Amino acid sequence: MNPLVIVAGIPTALALFGVIRRNRFFFLLGYFLYALIVIPNELATYASNGDIQHLALAAIWFCQAIVAFPNKLNYDGSKVFKSFAIKVFLTLSIVNLFGVFLIQSMPASLELTEGTKTIAATYHGILSVLPLVGIFLMATDRIPVGTNE
């Protein structure tokens, strides 16, 4: 089994912890760290075989790293913050939903066995659903409102 699949469980768990604790910092940190696992792996694969698909995948997860870069801003309940957060959450959901379909469409190999594909697709599935939970919590005013001082 590819060790990256085991390591990828840590940021997935961190994002899940962020949702459970309703802590935006840990939620985004999980997505950011997950992207930092995917990007070097895809760039290394691109460097070894020159397949442009891997460069494109690195670029997609680089976008995830940008929008998920964690910061200490608190949710202040404003319409602007809520609108921005929903856009970020939808972006994270779409990128990882794409990851589920991508993993399932890849042929099995020595590095990417059927078991590895299942685990990776599960991680991406979890990461595609968690932002939708965040949107629900935000839309129903169940996220604590803080101040940004």
mmCIF file of C-alpha atoms in Angstrom:
data_model
loop_
_atom_site.group_PDB
_atom_site.id
_atom_site.type_symbol
_atom_site.label_atom_id
_atom_site.label_comp_id
_atom_site.label_asym_id
_atom_site.label_seq_id
_atom_site.Cartn_x
_atom_site.Cartn_y
_atom_site.Cartn_z
ATOM 1 C CA MET A 1 0.000 0.000 0.000
ATOM 2 C CA ASN A 2 1.207 3.484 -0.836
ATOM 3 C CA PRO A 3 2.323 5.181 2.414
ATOM 4 C CA LEU A 4 0.868 8.499 1.212
ATOM 5 C CA VAL A 5 -2.597 6.993 1.568
ATOM 6 C CA ILE A 6 -1.954 6.302 5.243
ATOM 7 C CA VAL A 7 -0.469 9.777 5.791
ATOM 8 C CA ALA A 8 -3.465 11.363 4.008
ATOM 9 C CA GLY A 9 -5.699 10.109 6.812
ATOM 10 C CA ILE A 10 -4.184 12.679 9.185
ATOM 11 C CA PRO A 11 -5.376 15.823 7.338
ATOM 12 C CA THR A 12 -8.719 14.155 6.662
ATOM 13 C CA ALA A 13 -9.134 13.527 10.390
ATOM 14 C CA LEU A 14 -8.008 17.092 11.123
ATOM 15 C CA ALA A 15 -10.698 18.511 8.800
ATOM 16 C CA LEU A 16 -13.294 16.235 10.426
ATOM 17 C CA PHE A 17 -12.132 17.424 13.864
ATOM 18 C CA GLY A 18 -12.584 21.017 12.660
ATOM 19 C CA VAL A 19 -16.197 20.322 11.665
ATOM 20 C CA ILE A 20 -16.990 18.517 14.904
ATOM 21 C CA ARG A 21 -15.486 21.305 17.019
ATOM 22 C CA ARG A 22 -16.834 23.974 14.637
ATOM 23 C CA ASN A 23 -13.318 25.325 14.368
ATOM 24 C CA ARG A 24 -12.593 26.925 11.008
ATOM 25 C CA PHE A 25 -8.818 26.933 11.523
ATOM 26 C CA PHE A 26 -8.507 23.141 11.936
ATOM 27 C CA PHE A 27 -11.042 22.530 9.166
ATOM 28 C CA LEU A 28 -9.020 24.582 6.678
ATOM 29 C CA LEU A 29 -5.694 23.256 7.983
ATOM 30 C CA GLY A 30 -6.811 19.718 7.119
ATOM 31 C CA TYR A 31 -7.593 20.699 3.519
ATOM 32 C CA PHE A 32 -4.370 22.682 3.212
ATOM 33 C CA LEU A 33 -2.230 19.777 4.461
ATOM 34 C CA TYR A 34 -4.073 17.327 2.204
ATOM 35 C CA ALA A 35 -3.226 19.523 -0.776
ATOM 36 C CA LEU A 36 0.406 19.572 0.340
ATOM 37 C CA ILE A 37 0.413 15.778 0.099
ATOM 38 C CA VAL A 38 -1.190 15.672 -3.359
ATOM 39 C CA ILE A 39 0.830 18.459 -5.027
ATOM 40 C CA PRO A 40 4.379 17.038 -4.612
ATOM 41 C CA ASN A 41 3.183 13.534 -5.486
ATOM 42 C CA GLU A 42 1.565 14.716 -8.723
ATOM 43 C CA LEU A 43 4.556 16.918 -9.623
ATOM 44 C CA ALA A 44 6.929 13.988 -9.056
ATOM 45 C CA THR A 45 4.784 11.763 -11.251
ATOM 46 C CA TYR A 46 4.705 14.459 -13.925
ATOM 47 C CA ALA A 47 8.503 14.805 -13.740
ATOM 48 C CA SER A 48 8.977 11.057 -14.129
ATOM 49 C CA ASN A 49 6.611 10.387 -17.024
ATOM 50 C CA GLY A 50 5.778 13.803 -18.518
ATOM 51 C CA ASP A 51 2.018 13.144 -18.517
ATOM 52 C CA ILE A 52 0.353 16.575 -18.500
ATOM 53 C CA GLN A 53 -2.595 15.160 -16.556
ATOM 54 C CA HIS A 54 -0.443 15.054 -13.422
ATOM 55 C CA LEU A 55 0.584 18.682 -13.829
ATOM 56 C CA ALA A 56 -3.101 19.629 -14.162
ATOM 57 C CA LEU A 57 -3.951 17.681 -11.002
ATOM 58 C CA ALA A 58 -1.170 19.430 -9.102
ATOM 59 C CA ALA A 59 -2.619 22.753 -10.275
ATOM 60 C CA ILE A 60 -6.133 21.839 -9.092
ATOM 61 C CA TRP A 61 -4.905 20.889 -5.626
ATOM 62 C CA PHE A 62 -2.710 23.995 -5.583
ATOM 63 C CA CYS A 63 -5.971 25.947 -5.922
ATOM 64 C CA GLN A 64 -7.302 23.985 -2.941
ATOM 65 C CA ALA A 65 -4.181 24.917 -0.965
ATOM 66 C CA ILE A 66 -4.719 28.591 -1.797
ATOM 67 C CA VAL A 67 -8.392 28.756 -0.787
ATOM 68 C CA ALA A 68 -7.853 26.573 2.283
ATOM 69 C CA PHE A 69 -4.779 28.400 3.608
ATOM 70 C CA PRO A 70 -5.686 28.634 7.299
ATOM 71 C CA ASN A 71 -5.896 31.931 9.099
ATOM 72 C CA LYS A 72 -7.114 33.062 12.496
ATOM 73 C CA LEU A 73 -10.140 35.032 11.259
ATOM 74 C CA ASN A 74 -13.268 34.229 13.209
ATOM 75 C CA TYR A 75 -16.702 33.883 11.690
ATOM 76 C CA ASP A 76 -18.297 37.252 12.485
ATOM 77 C CA GLY A 77 -21.794 36.507 11.161
ATOM 78 C CA SER A 78 -21.642 39.141 8.409
ATOM 79 C CA LYS A 79 -23.198 38.501 5.007
ATOM 80 C CA VAL A 80 -19.844 39.122 3.315
ATOM 81 C CA PHE A 81 -18.040 36.525 5.442
ATOM 82 C CA LYS A 82 -20.875 34.028 5.021
ATOM 83 C CA SER A 83 -20.944 34.515 1.232
ATOM 84 C CA PHE A 84 -17.168 34.142 0.950
ATOM 85 C CA ALA A 85 -17.092 31.065 3.181
ATOM 86 C CA ILE A 86 -19.837 29.363 1.165
ATOM 87 C CA LYS A 87 -17.856 29.944 -2.038
ATOM 88 C CA VAL A 88 -14.695 28.540 -0.461
ATOM 89 C CA PHE A 89 -16.575 25.524 0.924
ATOM 90 C CA LEU A 90 -18.192 24.786 -2.439
ATOM 91 C CA THR A 91 -14.785 24.992 -4.117
ATOM 92 C CA LEU A 92 -13.311 22.513 -1.636
ATOM 93 C CA SER A 93 -16.269 20.196 -2.125
ATOM 94 C CA ILE A 94 -16.013 20.260 -5.935
ATOM 95 C CA VAL A 95 -12.234 19.699 -5.977
ATOM 96 C CA ASN A 96 -12.569 16.638 -3.754
ATOM 97 C CA LEU A 97 -15.624 15.294 -5.546
ATOM 98 C CA PHE A 98 -13.490 15.450 -8.685
ATOM 99 C CA GLY A 99 -10.853 13.529 -6.714
ATOM 100 C CA VAL A 100 -13.327 10.704 -6.043
ATOM 101 C CA PHE A 101 -14.140 10.316 -9.740
ATOM 102 C CA LEU A 102 -10.501 10.672 -10.728
ATOM 103 C CA ILE A 103 -9.287 7.949 -8.354
ATOM 104 C CA GLN A 104 -12.029 5.591 -9.484
ATOM 105 C CA SER A 105 -11.187 6.122 -13.164
ATOM 106 C CA MET A 106 -7.457 5.451 -12.770
ATOM 107 C CA PRO A 107 -6.280 1.961 -13.676
ATOM 108 C CA ALA A 108 -4.905 -0.178 -10.881
ATOM 109 C CA SER A 109 -1.113 -0.522 -10.773
ATOM 110 C CA LEU A 110 1.635 -1.646 -8.425
ATOM 111 C CA GLU A 111 1.507 1.720 -6.653
ATOM 112 C CA LEU A 112 -2.254 2.245 -6.899
ATOM 113 C CA THR A 113 -3.896 -1.031 -5.927
ATOM 114 C CA GLU A 114 -7.657 -1.476 -5.689
ATOM 115 C CA GLY A 115 -7.432 -1.205 -1.890
ATOM 116 C CA THR A 116 -5.422 2.003 -2.142
ATOM 117 C CA LYS A 117 -7.920 3.402 -4.636
ATOM 118 C CA THR A 118 -10.792 2.645 -2.267
ATOM 119 C CA ILE A 119 -9.096 4.345 0.691
ATOM 120 C CA ALA A 120 -8.103 7.407 -1.361
ATOM 121 C CA ALA A 121 -11.604 7.703 -2.819
ATOM 122 C CA THR A 122 -13.055 7.457 0.700
ATOM 123 C CA TYR A 123 -10.808 10.290 1.910
ATOM 124 C CA HIS A 124 -11.832 12.456 -1.037
ATOM 125 C CA GLY A 125 -15.480 11.535 -0.420
ATOM 126 C CA ILE A 126 -15.238 12.631 3.203
ATOM 127 C CA LEU A 127 -13.475 15.831 2.141
ATOM 128 C CA SER A 128 -16.201 16.523 -0.432
ATOM 129 C CA VAL A 129 -19.009 16.173 2.133
ATOM 130 C CA LEU A 130 -17.481 18.097 5.061
ATOM 131 C CA PRO A 131 -17.766 21.522 3.367
ATOM 132 C CA LEU A 132 -21.451 20.847 2.748
ATOM 133 C CA VAL A 133 -21.842 20.258 6.487
ATOM 134 C CA GLY A 134 -20.071 23.581 7.052
ATOM 135 C CA ILE A 135 -22.461 25.327 4.663
ATOM 136 C CA PHE A 136 -25.430 23.789 6.483
ATOM 137 C CA LEU A 137 -24.092 24.899 9.876
ATOM 138 C CA MET A 138 -23.456 28.395 8.554
ATOM 139 C CA ALA A 139 -26.852 28.688 6.865
ATOM 140 C CA THR A 140 -28.646 27.594 10.035
ATOM 141 C CA ASP A 141 -26.552 29.910 12.277
ATOM 142 C CA ARG A 142 -25.034 27.028 14.243
ATOM 143 C CA ILE A 143 -21.459 28.305 14.009
ATOM 144 C CA PRO A 144 -20.379 30.472 16.934
ATOM 145 C CA VAL A 145 -19.983 34.126 16.008
ATOM 146 C CA GLY A 146 -16.664 35.702 17.047
ATOM 147 C CA THR A 147 -14.908 38.993 16.607
ATOM 148 C CA ASN A 148 -11.849 39.812 14.517
ATOM 149 C CA GLU A 149 -9.865 42.240 16.617
#
